[in-house]
mmCIF file of C-alpha atoms in Angstrom:
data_model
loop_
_atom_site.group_PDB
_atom_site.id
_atom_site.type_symbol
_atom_site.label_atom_id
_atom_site.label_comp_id
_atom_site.label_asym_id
_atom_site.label_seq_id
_atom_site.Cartn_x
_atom_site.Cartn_y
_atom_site.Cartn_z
ATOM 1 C CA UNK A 703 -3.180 46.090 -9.112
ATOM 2 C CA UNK A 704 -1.882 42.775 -8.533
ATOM 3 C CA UNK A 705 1.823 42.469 -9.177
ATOM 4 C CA UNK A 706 3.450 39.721 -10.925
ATOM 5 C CA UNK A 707 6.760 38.495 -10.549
ATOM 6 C CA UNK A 708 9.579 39.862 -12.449
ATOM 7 C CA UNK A 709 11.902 37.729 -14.903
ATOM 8 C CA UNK A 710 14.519 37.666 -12.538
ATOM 9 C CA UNK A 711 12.405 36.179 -10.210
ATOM 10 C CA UNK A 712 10.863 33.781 -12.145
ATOM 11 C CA UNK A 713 14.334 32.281 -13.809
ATOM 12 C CA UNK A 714 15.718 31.657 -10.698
ATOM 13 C CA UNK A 715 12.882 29.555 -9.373
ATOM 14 C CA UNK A 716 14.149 26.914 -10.378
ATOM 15 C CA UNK A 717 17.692 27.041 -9.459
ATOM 16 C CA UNK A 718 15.985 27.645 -6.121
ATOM 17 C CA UNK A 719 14.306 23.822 -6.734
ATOM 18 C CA UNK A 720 17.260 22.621 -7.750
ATOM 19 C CA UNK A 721 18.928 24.001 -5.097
ATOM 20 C CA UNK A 722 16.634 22.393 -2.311
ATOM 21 C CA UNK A 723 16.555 19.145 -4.309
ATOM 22 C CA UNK A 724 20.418 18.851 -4.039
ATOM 23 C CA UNK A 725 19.951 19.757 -0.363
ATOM 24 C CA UNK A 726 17.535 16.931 0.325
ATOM 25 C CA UNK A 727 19.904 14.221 -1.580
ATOM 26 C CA UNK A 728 22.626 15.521 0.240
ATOM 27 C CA UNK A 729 20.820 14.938 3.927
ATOM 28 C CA UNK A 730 22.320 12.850 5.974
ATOM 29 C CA UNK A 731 20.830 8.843 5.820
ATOM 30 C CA UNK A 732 18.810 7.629 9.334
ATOM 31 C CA UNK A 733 20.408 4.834 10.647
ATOM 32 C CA UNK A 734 17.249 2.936 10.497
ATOM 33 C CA UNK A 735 17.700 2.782 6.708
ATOM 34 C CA UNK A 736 21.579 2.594 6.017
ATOM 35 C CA UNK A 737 21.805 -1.206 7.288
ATOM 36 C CA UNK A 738 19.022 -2.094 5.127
ATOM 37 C CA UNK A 739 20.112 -0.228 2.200
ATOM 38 C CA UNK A 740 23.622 -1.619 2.441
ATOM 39 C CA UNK A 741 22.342 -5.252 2.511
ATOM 40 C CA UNK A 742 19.876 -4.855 -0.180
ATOM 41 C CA UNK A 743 22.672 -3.560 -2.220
ATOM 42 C CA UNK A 744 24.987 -6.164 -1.365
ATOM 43 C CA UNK A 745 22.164 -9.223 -2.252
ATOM 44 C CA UNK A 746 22.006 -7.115 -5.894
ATOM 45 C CA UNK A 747 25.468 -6.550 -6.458
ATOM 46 C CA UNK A 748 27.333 -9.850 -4.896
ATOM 47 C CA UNK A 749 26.035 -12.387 -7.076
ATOM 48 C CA UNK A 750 27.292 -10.056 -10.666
ATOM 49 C CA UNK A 751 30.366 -9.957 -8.644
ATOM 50 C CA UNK A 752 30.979 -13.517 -8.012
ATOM 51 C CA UNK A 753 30.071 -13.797 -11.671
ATOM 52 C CA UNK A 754 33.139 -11.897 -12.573
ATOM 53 C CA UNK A 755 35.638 -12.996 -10.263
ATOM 54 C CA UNK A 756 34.529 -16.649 -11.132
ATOM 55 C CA UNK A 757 34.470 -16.441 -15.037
ATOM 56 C CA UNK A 758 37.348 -18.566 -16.855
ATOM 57 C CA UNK A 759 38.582 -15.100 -18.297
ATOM 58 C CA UNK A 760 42.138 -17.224 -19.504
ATOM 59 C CA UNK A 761 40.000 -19.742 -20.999
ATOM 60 C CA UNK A 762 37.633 -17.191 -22.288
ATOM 61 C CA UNK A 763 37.646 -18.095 -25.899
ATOM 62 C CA UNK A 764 38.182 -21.600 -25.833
ATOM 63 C CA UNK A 765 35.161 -21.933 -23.789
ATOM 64 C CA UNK A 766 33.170 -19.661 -26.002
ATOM 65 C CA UNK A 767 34.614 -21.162 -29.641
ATOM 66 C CA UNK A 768 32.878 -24.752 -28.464
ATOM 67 C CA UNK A 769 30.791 -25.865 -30.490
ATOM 68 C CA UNK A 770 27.657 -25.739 -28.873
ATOM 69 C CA UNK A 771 27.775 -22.210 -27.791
ATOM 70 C CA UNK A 772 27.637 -19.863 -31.023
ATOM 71 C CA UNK A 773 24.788 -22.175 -32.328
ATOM 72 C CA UNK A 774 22.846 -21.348 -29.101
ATOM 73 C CA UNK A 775 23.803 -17.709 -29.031
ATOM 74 C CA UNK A 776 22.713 -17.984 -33.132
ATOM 75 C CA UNK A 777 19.403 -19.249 -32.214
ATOM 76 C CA UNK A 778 18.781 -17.135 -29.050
ATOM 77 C CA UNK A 779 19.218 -13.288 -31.330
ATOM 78 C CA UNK A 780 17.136 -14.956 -33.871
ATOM 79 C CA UNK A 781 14.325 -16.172 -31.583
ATOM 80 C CA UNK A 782 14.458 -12.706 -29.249
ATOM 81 C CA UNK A 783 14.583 -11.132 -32.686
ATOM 82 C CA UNK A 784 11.430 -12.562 -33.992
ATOM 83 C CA UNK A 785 9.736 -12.793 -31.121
ATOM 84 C CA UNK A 786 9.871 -8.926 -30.415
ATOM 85 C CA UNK A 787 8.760 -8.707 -34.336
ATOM 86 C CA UNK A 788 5.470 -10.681 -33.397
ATOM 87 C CA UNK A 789 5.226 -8.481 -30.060
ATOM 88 C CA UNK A 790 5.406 -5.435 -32.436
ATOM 89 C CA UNK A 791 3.030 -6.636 -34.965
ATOM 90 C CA UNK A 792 0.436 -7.383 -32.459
ATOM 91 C CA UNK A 793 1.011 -6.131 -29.073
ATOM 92 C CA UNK A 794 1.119 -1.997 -30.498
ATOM 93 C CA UNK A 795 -2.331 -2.408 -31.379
ATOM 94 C CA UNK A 796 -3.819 -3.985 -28.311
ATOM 95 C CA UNK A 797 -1.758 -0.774 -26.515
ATOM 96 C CA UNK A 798 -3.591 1.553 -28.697
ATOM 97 C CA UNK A 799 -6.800 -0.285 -27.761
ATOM 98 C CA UNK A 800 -6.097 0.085 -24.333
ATOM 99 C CA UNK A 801 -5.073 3.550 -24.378
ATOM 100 C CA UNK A 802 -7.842 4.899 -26.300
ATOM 101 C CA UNK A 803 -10.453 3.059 -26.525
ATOM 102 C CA UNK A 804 -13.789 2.660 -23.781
ATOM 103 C CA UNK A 805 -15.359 -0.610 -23.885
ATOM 104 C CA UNK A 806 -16.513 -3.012 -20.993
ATOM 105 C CA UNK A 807 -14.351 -5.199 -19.556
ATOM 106 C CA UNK A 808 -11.515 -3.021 -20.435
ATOM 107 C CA UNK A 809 -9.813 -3.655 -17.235
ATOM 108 C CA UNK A 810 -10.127 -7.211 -17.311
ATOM 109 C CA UNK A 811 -8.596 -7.109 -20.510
ATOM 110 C CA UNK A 812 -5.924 -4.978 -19.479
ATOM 111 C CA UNK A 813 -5.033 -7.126 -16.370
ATOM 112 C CA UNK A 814 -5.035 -10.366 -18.479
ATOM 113 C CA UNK A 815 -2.735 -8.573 -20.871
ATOM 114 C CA UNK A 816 -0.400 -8.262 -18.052
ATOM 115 C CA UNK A 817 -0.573 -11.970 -16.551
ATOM 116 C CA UNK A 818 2.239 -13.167 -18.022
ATOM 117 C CA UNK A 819 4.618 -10.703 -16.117
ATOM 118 C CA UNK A 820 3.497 -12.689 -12.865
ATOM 119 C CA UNK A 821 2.564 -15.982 -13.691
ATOM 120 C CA UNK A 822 5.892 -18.475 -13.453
ATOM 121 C CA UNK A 823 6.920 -18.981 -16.788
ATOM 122 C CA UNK A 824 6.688 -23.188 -16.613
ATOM 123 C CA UNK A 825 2.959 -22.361 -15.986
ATOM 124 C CA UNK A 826 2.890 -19.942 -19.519
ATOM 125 C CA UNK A 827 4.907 -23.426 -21.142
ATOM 126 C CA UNK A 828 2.188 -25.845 -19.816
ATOM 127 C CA UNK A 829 -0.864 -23.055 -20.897
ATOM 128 C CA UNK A 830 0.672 -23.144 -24.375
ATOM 129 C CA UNK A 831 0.906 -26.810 -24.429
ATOM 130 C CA UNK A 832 -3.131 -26.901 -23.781
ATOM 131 C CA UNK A 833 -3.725 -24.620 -26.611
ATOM 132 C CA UNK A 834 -1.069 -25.359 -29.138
ATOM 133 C CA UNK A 835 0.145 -28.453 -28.627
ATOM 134 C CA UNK A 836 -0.905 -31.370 -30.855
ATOM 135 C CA UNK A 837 -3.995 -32.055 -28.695
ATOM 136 C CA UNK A 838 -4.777 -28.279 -28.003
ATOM 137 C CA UNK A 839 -7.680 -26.296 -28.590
ATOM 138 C CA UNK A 840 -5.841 -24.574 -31.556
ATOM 139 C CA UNK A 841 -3.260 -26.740 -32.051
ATOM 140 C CA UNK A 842 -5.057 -30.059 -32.626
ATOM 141 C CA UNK A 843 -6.575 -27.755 -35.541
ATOM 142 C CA UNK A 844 -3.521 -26.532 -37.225
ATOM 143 C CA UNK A 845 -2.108 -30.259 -36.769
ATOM 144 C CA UNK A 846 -4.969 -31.564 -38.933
ATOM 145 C CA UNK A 847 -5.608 -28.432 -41.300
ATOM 146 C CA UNK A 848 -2.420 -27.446 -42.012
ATOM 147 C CA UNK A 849 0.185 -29.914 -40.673
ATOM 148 C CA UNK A 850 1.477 -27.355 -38.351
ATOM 149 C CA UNK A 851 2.752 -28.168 -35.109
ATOM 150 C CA UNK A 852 4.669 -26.252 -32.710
ATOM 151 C CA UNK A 853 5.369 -27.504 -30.089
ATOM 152 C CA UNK A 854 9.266 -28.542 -29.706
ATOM 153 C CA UNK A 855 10.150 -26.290 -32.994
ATOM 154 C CA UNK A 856 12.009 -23.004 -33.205
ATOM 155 C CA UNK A 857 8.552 -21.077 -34.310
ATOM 156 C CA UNK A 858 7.388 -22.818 -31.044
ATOM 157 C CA UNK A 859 10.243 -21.029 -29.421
ATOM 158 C CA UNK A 860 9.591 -17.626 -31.104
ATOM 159 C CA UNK A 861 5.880 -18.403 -29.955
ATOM 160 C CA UNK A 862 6.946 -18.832 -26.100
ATOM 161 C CA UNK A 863 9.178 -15.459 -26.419
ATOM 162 C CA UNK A 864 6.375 -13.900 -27.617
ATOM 163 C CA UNK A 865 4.410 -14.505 -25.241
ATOM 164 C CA UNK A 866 6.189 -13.575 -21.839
ATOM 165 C CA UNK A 867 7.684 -10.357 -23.677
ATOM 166 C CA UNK A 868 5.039 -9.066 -25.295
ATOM 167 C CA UNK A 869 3.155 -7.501 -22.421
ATOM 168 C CA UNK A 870 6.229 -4.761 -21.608
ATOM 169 C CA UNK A 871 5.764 -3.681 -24.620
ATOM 170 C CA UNK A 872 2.196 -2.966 -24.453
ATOM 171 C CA UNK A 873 2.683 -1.290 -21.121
ATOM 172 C CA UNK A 874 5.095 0.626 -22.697
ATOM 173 C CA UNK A 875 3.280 1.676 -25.538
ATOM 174 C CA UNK A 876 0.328 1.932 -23.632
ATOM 175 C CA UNK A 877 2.033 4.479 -21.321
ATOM 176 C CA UNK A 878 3.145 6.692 -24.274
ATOM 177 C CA UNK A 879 -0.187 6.232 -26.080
ATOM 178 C CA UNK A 880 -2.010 7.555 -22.741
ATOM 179 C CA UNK A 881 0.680 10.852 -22.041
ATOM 180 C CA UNK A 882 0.221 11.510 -26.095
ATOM 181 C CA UNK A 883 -1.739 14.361 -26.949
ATOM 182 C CA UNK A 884 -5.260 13.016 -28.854
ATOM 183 C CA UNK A 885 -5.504 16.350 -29.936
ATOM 184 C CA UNK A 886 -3.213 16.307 -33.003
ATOM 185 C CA UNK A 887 -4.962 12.876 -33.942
ATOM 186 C CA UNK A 888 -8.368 14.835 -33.969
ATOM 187 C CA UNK A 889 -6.520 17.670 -36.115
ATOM 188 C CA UNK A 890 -5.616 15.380 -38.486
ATOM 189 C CA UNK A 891 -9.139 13.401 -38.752
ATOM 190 C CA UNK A 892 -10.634 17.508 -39.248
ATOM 191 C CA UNK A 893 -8.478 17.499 -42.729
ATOM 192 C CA UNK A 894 -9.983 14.404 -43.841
ATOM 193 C CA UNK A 895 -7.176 11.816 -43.055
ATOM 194 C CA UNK A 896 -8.607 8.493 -41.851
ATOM 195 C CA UNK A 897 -8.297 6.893 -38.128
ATOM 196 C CA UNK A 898 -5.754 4.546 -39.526
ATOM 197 C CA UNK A 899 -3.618 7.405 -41.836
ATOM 198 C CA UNK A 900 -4.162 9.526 -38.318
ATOM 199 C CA UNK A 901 -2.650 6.655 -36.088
ATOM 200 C CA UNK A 902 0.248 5.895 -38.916
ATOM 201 C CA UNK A 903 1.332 8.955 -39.475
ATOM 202 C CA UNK A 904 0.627 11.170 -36.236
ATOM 203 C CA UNK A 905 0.005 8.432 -33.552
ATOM 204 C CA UNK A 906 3.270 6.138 -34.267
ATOM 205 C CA UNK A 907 5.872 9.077 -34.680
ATOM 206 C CA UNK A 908 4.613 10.825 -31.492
ATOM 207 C CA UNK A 909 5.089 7.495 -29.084
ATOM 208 C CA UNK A 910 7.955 6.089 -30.872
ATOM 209 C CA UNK A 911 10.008 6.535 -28.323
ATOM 210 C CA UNK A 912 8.016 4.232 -26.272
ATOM 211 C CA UNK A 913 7.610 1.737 -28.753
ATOM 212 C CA UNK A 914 11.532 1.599 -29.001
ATOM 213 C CA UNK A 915 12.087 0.921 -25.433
ATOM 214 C CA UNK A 916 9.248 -1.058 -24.937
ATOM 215 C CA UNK A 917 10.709 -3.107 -27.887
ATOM 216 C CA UNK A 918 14.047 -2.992 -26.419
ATOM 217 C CA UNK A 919 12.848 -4.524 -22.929
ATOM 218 C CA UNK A 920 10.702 -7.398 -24.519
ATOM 219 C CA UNK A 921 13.727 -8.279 -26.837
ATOM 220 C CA UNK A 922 15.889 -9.020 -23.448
ATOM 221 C CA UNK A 923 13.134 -10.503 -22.135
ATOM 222 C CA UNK A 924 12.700 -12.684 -24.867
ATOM 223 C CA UNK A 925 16.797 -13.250 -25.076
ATOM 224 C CA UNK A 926 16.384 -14.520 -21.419
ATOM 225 C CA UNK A 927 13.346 -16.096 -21.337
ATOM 226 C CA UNK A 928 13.727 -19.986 -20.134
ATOM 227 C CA UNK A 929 10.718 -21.829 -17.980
ATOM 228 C CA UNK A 930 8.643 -21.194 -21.083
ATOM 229 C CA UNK A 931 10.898 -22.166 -23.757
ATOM 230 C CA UNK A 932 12.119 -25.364 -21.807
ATOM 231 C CA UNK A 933 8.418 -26.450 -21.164
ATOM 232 C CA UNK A 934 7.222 -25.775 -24.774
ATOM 233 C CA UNK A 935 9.539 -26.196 -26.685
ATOM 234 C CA UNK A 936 12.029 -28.390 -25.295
ATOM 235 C CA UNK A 937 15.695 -28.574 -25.119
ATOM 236 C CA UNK A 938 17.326 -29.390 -28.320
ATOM 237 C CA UNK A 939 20.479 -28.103 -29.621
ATOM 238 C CA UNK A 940 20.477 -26.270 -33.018
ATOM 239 C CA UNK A 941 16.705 -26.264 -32.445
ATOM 240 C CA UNK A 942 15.364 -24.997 -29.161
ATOM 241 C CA UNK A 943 18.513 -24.887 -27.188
ATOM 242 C CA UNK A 944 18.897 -21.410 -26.433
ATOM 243 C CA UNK A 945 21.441 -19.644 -24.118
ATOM 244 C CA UNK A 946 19.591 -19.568 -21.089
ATOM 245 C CA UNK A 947 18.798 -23.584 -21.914
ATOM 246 C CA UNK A 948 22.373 -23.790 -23.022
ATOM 247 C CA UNK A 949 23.594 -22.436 -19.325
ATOM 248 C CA UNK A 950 21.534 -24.914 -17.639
ATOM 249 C CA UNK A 951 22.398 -27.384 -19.086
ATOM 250 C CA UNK A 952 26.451 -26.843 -18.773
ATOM 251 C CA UNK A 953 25.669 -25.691 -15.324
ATOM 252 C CA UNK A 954 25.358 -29.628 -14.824
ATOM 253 C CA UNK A 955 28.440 -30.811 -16.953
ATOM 254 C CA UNK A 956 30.880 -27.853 -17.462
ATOM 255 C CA UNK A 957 30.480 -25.143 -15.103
ATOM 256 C CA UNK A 958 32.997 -22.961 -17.002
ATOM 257 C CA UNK A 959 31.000 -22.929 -19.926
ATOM 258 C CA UNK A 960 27.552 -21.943 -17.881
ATOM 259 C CA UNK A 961 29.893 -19.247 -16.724
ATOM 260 C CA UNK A 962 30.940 -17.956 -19.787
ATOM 261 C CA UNK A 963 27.574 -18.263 -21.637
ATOM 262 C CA UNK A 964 26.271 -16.151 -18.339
ATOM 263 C CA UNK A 965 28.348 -13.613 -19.017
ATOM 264 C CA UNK A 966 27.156 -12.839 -23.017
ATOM 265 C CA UNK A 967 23.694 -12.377 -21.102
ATOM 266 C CA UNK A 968 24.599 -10.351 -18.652
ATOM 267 C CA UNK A 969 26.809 -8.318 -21.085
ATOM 268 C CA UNK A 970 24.088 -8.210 -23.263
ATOM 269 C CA UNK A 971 21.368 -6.937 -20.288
ATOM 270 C CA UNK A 972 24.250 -4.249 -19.334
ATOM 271 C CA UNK A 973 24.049 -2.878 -23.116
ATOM 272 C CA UNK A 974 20.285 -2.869 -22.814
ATOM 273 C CA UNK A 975 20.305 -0.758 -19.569
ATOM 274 C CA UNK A 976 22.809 1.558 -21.149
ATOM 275 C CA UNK A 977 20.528 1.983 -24.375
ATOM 276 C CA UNK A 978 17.646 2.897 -21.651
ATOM 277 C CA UNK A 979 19.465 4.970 -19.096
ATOM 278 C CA UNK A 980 17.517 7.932 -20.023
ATOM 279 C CA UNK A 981 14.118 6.220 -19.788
ATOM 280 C CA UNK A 982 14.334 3.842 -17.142
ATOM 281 C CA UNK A 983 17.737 4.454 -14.709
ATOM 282 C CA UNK A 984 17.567 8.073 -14.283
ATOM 283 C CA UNK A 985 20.807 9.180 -16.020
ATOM 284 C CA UNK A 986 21.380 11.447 -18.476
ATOM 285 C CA UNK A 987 19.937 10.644 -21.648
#
């Protein structure tokens, strides 16, 4: 008779792992690593410092009630905004067609889908110049169908967001597609409901979670996004002058102000971190 462990037993298994986990963190750190670990620490944590000590804090408002800055910060939530909209709209189904889906070339697909998270963004600018600008392969088109043009226009903006930020959101949703169960999908196409009523009502609620964050992290991407933007769309204020444009150019004229507007960003990357410290940092949800 083979004996099986009692519930006593088997409830304090994993106190016991807990237990040896805490013992492991709590190890002493080789010397080997500590110098390292100190400096890398330092080159990621210095800079936000200087930030901070450096900011006009007594000039605060003054420098953010210019005129040039809400205008920017206007245009920037409403760009990242819409930008993330278009990543939604079409970057959750190329996840879904990643995730669950077999078709040749799927991994060439997937690893152009993921390009833009490598390539330097002035390179995306110039590669949506050749296909949207005026002369472009599409954008000669739209120029002469529909006298739509792009380039050096906030929907040129929204379309240069778009496209750095869209691919962590398909990794995103790609990851939660692929840890999803397909079996409740398959339960639901058994009672008659279609692939589409299957994916809208069993697929989406099951990896929302992953389409939040992965909407979250292409939104700051998009709010930060700048070689792109700059190369695309240009640099002009009201139009295509958001923040990150907005803090390079002060940067040149009033450093105070390149400050300041640095600081909205970074405040604004610190509340995204927060609103992901579950997913992403490791805390406590």
């Amino acid at each position: 008779m083979t004996d099986t462990p009692g519930p006593d037993l088997l409830a304090s298994a994993p106190a016991a792992g807990r237990s040896r986990g805490a013992r492991r963190r709590s190890g002493a750190v080789p010397a080997a690593l500590l110098l390292p670990a100190v400096l890398g620490l330092t080159l990621l944590v210095l800079p936000l410092v200087g930030l901070l000590v450096r900011a006009p804090w007594s000039s605060m408002t003054t420098v953010l009630g210019d005129g040039t800055v809400w205008p920017a910060l206007r245009l920037s939530l409403f760009t990242a905004t819409a930008a993330t909209a278009v990543a939604l709209l079409l970057g959750v189904p190329v996840a879904w067609l990643l995730a669950r889906t077999e078709f040749p070339g799927r991994r060439l697909l997937r690893t152009l889908v993921t390009v833009p998270l490598v390539m330097p963004p002035v390179v995306g600018g110039v590669a949506l110049l050749l296909v949207f600008g005026r002369n472009g392969l599409v954008g000669h088109w739209l120029d002469s169908a529909f006298g739509i043009t792009l380039p050096f226009t906030t929907a040129g903006v929204v379309l240069a967001e778009a496209f750095v930020a869209m691919p962590f959101l398909v990794l995103s949703v790609e990851g939660a597609l692929s840890g999803a169960d397909s079996r409740y999908e398959e339960a639901a196409a058994t009672l008659g409901a279609s692939r589409f009523t299957a994916f809208r009502r069993v697929t989406l609620p099951l990896v929302a979670p992953g389409i939040a964050a992965g909407s979250v992290l292409a939104w700051a991407r998009a709010l930060g996004e700048f070689g792109a933007t700059i190369t695309f769309a240009g640099n002009f204020p009201g139009t295509t002058q958001t923040m990150p444009l907005a803090v390079y150019l002060a940067l040149q004229d009033d450093p105070a102000t390149a400050i300041a507007l640095s600081l909205v960003l970074l405040a604004v990357s610190v509340l995204v971190l927060v609103g992901l410290r579950g997913r992403w940092t490791g805390g406590p949800a």
